[in-house]
PDB file of C-alpha atoms in Angstrom:
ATOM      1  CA  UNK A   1     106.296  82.114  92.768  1.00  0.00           C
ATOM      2  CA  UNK A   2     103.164  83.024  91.115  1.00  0.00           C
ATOM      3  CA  UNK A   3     100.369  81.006  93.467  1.00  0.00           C
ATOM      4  CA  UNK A   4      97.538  83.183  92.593  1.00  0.00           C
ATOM      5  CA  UNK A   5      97.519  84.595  88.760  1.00  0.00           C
ATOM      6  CA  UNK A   6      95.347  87.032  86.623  1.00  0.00           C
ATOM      7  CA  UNK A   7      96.510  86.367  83.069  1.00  0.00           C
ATOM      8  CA  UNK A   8      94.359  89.894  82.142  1.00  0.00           C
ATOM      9  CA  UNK A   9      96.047  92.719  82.868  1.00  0.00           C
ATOM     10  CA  UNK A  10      93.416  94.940  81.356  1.00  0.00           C
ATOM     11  CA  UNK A  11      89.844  94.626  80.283  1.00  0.00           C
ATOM     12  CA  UNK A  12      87.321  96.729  78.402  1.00  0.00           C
ATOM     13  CA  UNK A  13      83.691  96.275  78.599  1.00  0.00           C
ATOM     14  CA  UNK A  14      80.561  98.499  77.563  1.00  0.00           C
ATOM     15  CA  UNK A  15      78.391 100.073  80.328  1.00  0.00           C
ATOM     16  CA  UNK A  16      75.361  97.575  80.589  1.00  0.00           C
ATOM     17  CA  UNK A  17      76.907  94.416  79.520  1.00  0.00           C
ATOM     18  CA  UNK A  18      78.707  91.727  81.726  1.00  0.00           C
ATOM     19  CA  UNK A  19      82.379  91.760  82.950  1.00  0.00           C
ATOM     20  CA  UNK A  20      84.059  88.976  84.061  1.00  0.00           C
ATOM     21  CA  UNK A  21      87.094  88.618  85.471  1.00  0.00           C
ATOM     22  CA  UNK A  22      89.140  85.421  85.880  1.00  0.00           C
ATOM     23  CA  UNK A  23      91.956  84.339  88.237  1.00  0.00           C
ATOM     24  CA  UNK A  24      93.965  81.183  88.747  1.00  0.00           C
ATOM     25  CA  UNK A  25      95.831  79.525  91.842  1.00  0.00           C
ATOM     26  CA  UNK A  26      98.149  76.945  92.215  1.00  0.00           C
ATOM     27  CA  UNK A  27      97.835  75.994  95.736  1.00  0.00           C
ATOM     28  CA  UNK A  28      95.575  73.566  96.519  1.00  0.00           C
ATOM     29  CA  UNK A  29      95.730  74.852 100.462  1.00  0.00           C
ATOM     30  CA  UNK A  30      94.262  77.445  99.504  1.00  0.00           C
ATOM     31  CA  UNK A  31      90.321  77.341 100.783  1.00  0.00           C
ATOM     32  CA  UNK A  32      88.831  81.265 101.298  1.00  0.00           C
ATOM     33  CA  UNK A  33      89.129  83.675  98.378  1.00  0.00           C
ATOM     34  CA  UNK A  34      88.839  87.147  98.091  1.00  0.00           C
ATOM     35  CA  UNK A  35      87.921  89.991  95.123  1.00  0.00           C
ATOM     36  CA  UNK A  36      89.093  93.494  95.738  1.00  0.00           C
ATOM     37  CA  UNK A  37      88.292  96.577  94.020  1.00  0.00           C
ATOM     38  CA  UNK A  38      91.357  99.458  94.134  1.00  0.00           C
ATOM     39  CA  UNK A  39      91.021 102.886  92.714  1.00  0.00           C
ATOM     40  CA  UNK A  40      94.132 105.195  92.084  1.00  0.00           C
ATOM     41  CA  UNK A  41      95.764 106.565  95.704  1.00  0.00           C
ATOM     42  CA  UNK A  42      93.383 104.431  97.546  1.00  0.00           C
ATOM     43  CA  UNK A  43      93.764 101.110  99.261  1.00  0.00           C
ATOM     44  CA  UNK A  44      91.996  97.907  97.956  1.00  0.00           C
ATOM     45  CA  UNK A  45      88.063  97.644  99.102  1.00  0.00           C
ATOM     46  CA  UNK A  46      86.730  94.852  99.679  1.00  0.00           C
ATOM     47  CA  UNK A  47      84.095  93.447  97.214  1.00  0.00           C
ATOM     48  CA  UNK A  48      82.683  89.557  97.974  1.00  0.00           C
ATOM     49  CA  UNK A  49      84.763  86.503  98.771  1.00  0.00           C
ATOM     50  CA  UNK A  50      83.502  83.029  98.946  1.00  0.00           C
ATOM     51  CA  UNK A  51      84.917  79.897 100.690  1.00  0.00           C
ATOM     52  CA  UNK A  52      85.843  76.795  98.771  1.00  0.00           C
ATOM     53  CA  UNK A  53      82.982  74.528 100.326  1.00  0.00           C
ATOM     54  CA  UNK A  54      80.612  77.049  97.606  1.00  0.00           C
ATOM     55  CA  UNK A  55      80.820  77.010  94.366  1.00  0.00           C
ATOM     56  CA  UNK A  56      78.770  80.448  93.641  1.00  0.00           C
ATOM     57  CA  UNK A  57      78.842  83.297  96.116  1.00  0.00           C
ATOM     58  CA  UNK A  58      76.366  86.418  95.001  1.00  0.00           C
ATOM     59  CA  UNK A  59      75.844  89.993  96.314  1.00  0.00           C
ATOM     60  CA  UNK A  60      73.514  92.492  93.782  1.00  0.00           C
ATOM     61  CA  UNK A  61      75.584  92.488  90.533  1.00  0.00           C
ATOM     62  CA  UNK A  62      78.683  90.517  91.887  1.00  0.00           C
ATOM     63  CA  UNK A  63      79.225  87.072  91.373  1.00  0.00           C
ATOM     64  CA  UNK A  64      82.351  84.774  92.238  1.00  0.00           C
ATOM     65  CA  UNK A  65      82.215  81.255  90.926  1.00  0.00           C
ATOM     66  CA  UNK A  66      84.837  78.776  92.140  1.00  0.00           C
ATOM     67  CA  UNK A  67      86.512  75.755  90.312  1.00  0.00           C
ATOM     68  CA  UNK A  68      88.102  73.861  92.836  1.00  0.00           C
ATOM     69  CA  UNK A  69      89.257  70.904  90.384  1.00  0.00           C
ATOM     70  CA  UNK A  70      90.217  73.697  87.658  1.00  0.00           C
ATOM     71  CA  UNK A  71      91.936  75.754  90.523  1.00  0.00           C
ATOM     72  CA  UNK A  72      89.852  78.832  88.494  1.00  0.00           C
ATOM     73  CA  UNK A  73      87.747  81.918  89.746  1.00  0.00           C
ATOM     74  CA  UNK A  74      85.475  84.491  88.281  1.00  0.00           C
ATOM     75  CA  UNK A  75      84.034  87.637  89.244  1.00  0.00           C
ATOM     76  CA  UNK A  76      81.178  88.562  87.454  1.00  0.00           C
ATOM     77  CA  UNK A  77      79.370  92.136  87.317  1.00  0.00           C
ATOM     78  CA  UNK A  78      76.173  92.598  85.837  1.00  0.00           C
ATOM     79  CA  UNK A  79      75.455  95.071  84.910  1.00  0.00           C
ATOM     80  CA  UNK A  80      78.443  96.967  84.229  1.00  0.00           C
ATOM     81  CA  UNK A  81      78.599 100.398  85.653  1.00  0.00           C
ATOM     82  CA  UNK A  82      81.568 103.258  84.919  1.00  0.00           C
ATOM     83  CA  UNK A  83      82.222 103.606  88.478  1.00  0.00           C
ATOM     84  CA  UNK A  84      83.286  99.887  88.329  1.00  0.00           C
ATOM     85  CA  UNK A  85      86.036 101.388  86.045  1.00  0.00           C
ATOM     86  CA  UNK A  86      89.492 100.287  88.397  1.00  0.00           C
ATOM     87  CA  UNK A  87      91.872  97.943  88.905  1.00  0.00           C
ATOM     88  CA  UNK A  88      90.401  94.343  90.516  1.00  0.00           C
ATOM     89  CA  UNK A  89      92.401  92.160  92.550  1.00  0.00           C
ATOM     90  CA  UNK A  90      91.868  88.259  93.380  1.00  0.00           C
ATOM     91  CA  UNK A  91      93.474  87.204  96.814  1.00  0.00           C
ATOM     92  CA  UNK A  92      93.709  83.499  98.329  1.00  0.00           C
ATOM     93  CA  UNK A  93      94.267  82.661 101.765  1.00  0.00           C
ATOM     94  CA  UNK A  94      94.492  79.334 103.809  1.00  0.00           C
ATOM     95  CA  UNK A  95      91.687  79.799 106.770  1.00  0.00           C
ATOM     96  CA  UNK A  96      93.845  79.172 109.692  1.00  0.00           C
ATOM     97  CA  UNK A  97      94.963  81.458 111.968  1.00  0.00           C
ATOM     98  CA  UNK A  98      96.424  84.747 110.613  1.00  0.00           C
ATOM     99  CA  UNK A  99      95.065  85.101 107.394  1.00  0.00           C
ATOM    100  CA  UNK A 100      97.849  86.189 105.024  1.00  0.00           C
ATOM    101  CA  UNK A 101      96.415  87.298 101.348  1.00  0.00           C
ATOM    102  CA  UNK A 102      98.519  85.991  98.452  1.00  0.00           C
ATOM    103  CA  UNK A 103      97.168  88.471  95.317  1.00  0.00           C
ATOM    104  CA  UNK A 104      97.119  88.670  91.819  1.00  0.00           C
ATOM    105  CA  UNK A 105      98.813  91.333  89.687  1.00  0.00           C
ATOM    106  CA  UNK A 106      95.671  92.749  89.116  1.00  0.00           C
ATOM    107  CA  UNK A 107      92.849  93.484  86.154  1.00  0.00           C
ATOM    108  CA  UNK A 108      92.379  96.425  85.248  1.00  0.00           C
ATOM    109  CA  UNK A 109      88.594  96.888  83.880  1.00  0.00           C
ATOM    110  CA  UNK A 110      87.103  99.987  82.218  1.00  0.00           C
ATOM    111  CA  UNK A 111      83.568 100.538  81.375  1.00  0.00           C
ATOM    112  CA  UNK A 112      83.019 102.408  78.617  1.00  0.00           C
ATOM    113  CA  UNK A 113      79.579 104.482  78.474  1.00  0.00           C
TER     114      UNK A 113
ATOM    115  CA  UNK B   1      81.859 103.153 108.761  1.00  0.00           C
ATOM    116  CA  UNK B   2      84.976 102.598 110.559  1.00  0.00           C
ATOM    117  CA  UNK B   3      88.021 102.259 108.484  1.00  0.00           C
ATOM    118  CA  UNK B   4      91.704 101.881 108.830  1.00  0.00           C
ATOM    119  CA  UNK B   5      93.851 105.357 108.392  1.00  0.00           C
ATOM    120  CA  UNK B   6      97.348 105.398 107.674  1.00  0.00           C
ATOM    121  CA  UNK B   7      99.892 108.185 108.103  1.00  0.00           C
ATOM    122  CA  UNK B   8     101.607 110.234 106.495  1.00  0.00           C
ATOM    123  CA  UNK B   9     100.165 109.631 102.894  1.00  0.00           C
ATOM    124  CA  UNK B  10     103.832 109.882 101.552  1.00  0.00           C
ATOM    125  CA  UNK B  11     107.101 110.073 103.314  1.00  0.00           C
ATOM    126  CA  UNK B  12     110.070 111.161 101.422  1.00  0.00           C
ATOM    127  CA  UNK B  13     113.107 109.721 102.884  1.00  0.00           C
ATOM    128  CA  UNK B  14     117.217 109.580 102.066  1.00  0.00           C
ATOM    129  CA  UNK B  15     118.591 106.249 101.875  1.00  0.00           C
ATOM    130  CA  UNK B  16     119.582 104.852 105.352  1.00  0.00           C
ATOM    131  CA  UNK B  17     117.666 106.427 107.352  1.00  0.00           C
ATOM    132  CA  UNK B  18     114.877 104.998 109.882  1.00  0.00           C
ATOM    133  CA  UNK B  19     110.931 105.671 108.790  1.00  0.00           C
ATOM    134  CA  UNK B  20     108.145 104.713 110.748  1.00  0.00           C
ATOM    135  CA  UNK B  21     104.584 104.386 109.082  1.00  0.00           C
ATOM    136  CA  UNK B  22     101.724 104.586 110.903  1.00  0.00           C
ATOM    137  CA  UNK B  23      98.384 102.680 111.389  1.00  0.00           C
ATOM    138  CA  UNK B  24      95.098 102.676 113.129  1.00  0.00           C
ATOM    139  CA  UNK B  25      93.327  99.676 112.412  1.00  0.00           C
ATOM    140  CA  UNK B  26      89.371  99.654 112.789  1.00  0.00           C
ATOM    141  CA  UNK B  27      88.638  99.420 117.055  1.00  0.00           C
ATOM    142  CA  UNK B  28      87.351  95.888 117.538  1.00  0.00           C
ATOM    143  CA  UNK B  29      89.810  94.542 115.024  1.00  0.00           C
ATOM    144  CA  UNK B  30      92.595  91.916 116.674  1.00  0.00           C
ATOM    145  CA  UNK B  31      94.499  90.820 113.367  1.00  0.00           C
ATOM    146  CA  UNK B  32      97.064  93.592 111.937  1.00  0.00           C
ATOM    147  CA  UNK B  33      99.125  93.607 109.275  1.00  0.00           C
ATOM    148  CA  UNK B  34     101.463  94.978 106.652  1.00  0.00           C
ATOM    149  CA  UNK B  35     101.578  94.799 103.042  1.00  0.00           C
ATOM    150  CA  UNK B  36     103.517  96.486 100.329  1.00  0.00           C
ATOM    151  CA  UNK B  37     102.861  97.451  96.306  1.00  0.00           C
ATOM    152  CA  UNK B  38     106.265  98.091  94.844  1.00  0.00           C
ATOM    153  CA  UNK B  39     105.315 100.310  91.384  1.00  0.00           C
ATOM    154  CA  UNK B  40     103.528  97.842  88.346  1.00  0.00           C
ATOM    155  CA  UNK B  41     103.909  94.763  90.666  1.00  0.00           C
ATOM    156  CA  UNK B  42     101.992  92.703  92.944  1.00  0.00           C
ATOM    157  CA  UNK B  43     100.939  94.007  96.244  1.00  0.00           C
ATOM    158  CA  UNK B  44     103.057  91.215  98.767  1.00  0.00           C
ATOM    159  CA  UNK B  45     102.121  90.201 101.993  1.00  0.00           C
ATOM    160  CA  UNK B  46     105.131  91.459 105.111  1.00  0.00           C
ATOM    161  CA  UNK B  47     103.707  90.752 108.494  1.00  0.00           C
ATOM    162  CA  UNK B  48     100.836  89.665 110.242  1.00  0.00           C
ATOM    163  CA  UNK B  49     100.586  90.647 113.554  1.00  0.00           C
ATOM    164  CA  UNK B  50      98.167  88.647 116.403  1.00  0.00           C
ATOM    165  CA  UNK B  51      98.197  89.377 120.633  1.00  0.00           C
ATOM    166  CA  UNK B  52     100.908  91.464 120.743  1.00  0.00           C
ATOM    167  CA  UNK B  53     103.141  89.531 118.500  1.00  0.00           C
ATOM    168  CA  UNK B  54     104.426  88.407 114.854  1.00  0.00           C
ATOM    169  CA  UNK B  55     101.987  85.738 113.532  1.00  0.00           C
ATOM    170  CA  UNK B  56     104.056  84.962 110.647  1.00  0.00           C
ATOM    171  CA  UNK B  57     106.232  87.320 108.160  1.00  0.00           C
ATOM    172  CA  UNK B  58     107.397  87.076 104.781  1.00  0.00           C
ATOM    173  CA  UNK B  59     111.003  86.695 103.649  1.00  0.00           C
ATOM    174  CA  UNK B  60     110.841  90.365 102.907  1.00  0.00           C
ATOM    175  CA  UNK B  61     110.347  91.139 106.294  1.00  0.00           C
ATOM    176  CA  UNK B  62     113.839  91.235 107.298  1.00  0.00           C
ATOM    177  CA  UNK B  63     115.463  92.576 110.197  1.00  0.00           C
ATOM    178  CA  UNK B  64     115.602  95.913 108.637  1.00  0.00           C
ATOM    179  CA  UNK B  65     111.926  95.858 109.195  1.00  0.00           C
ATOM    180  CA  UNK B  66     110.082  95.650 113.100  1.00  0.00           C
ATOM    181  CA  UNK B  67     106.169  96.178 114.057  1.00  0.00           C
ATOM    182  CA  UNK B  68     104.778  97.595 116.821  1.00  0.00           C
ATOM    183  CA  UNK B  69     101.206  98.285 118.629  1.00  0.00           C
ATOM    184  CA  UNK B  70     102.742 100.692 120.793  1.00  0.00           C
ATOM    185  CA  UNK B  71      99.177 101.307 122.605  1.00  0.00           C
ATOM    186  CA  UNK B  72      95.551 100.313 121.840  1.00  0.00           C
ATOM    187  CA  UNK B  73      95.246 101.979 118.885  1.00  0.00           C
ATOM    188  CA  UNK B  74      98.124 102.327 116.660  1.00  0.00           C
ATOM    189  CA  UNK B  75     100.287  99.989 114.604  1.00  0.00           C
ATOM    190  CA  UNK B  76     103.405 100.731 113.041  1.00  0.00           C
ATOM    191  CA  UNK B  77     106.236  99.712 110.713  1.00  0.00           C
ATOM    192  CA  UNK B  78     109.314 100.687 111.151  1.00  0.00           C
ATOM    193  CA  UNK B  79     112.270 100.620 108.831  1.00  0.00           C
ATOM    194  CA  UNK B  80     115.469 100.822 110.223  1.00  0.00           C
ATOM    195  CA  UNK B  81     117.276 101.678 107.378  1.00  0.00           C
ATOM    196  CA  UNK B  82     115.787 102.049 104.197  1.00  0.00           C
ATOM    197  CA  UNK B  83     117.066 100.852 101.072  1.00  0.00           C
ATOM    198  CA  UNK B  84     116.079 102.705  97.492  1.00  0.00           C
ATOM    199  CA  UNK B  85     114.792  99.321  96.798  1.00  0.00           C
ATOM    200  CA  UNK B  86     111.963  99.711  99.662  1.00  0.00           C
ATOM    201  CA  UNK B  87     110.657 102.424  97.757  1.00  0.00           C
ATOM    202  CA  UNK B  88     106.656 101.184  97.329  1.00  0.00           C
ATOM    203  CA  UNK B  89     103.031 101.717  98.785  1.00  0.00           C
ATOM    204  CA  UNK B  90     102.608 100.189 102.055  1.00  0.00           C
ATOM    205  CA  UNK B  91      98.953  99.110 102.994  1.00  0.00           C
ATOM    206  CA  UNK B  92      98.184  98.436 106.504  1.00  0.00           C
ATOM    207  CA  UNK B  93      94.677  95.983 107.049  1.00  0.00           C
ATOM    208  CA  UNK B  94      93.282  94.593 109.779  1.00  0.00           C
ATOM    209  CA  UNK B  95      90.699  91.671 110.569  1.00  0.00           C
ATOM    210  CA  UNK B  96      87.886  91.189 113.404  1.00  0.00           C
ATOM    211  CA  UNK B  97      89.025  87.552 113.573  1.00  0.00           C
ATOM    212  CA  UNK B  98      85.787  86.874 114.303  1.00  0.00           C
ATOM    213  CA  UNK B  99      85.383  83.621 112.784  1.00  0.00           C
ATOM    214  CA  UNK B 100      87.156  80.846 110.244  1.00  0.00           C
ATOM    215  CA  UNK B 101      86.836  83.412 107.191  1.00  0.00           C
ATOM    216  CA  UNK B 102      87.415  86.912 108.294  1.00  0.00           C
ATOM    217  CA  UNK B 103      87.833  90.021 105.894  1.00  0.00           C
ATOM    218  CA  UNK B 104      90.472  91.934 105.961  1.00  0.00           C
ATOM    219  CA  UNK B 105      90.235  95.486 105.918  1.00  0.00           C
ATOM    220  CA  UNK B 106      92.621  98.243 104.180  1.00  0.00           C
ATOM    221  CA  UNK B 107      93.771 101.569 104.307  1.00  0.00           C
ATOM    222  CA  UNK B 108      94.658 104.037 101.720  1.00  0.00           C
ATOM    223  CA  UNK B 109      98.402 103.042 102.142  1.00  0.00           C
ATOM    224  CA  UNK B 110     101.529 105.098 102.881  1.00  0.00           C
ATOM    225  CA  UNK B 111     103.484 106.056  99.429  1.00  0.00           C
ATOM    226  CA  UNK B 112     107.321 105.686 100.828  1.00  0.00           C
ATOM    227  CA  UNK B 113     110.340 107.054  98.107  1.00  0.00           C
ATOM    228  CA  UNK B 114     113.646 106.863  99.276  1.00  0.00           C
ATOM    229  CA  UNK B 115     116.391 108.939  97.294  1.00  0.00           C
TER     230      UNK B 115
END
């Protein structure tokens, strides 16, 4: 039961340039989504999130968009960095009560200096 | 900035025997729960945990599996019996349920390998 899907399981972009990374859901309950950023041996840290009344949600070189009719996200980082180098996940949740996260397998992104 | 610890790191266990992994989410959080990252696969959701008792769990969370906030501060898991099969990272994240659209905190995880 794949509800929430990144079809990228790996992504290489030059230091500088833009990354973007997509994510799909299937469950149109779904209303509050969620980008984390995990590094080897640590635990996923937060990154930006944005509710589905937006459509854009930005903080310094992140950007989510949201698709509600396309049931699509994107993180977007500009510019590229190599400590953005790790593995991104994209997490749904219906905003009611006890907010269980359904995730993605994961992208994981490397810059490249 | 306060953040959620988890102990041990990793616990090496035989098959069949009881572990207990151990959280302390950040102070003013009131949401708690448990996920788990089996090896090249999705990390799943177990158990969320709300006022002293089980919000909602996953079919995973079987009756192998029990949670506890044994006193202010900690939150655990505890596996009855493990199975080679539970063999994964287990995150532990908490919320400030402070509003509609809360963020949910993690820590580092617990690595568990049962032989």
């Amino acid at each position: 039961d794949q509800q929430v899907k990144q079809n990228s399981p790996s992504l290489s972009v030059q230091e500088g340039r833009i990354s973007i990374l997509n994510c799909d859901y299937t469950n149109s309950m779904f209303d509050y989504f969620l980008w984390y950023k995990k590094y080897p041996a640590e635990g996923p840290t937060f990154l930006i999130s944005i509710s589905s009344i937006k459509d854009k949600n930005e903080d310094g070189r992140f950007t989510v968009f949201l698709n509600k009719s396309a049931k699509h996200l994107s993180l977007h980082i500009v510019p590229s960095q190599p400590g953005d180098s790790a593995v991104y996940f994209c997490a749904a949740s219906v905003s009611q009560g006890a907010q269980k996260l359904v995730f993605g397998q994961g992208t994981r992104l490397t810059i490249n200096p | 900035e306060p953040e959620v610890t988890q102990t041990p790191s990793h616990q090496v266990t035989q098959m069949g025997q009881e572990v207990i992994l151990r959280c302390v989410p950040i102070s003013n959080h009131l949401y708690f729960y448990w996920y788990r990252q089996i090896l090249g696969q999705k990390v799943e959701f177990l158990v969320s945990f709300y006022n002293n008792e089980i919000s909602e769990k996953s079919e995973i969370f079987d009756d192998q599996f029990s949670v506890e906030r044994p006193d202010g501060s900690n939150f655990t898991l505890k596996i009855r019996s493990t199975k080679l099969e539970d063999s994964a990272m287990y995150f532990c994240a908490s919320d400030a349920a402070s509003g509609v659209l809360n963020i949910q905190y993690f820590g580092a995880g617990t690595r568990l390998s049962v032989l």
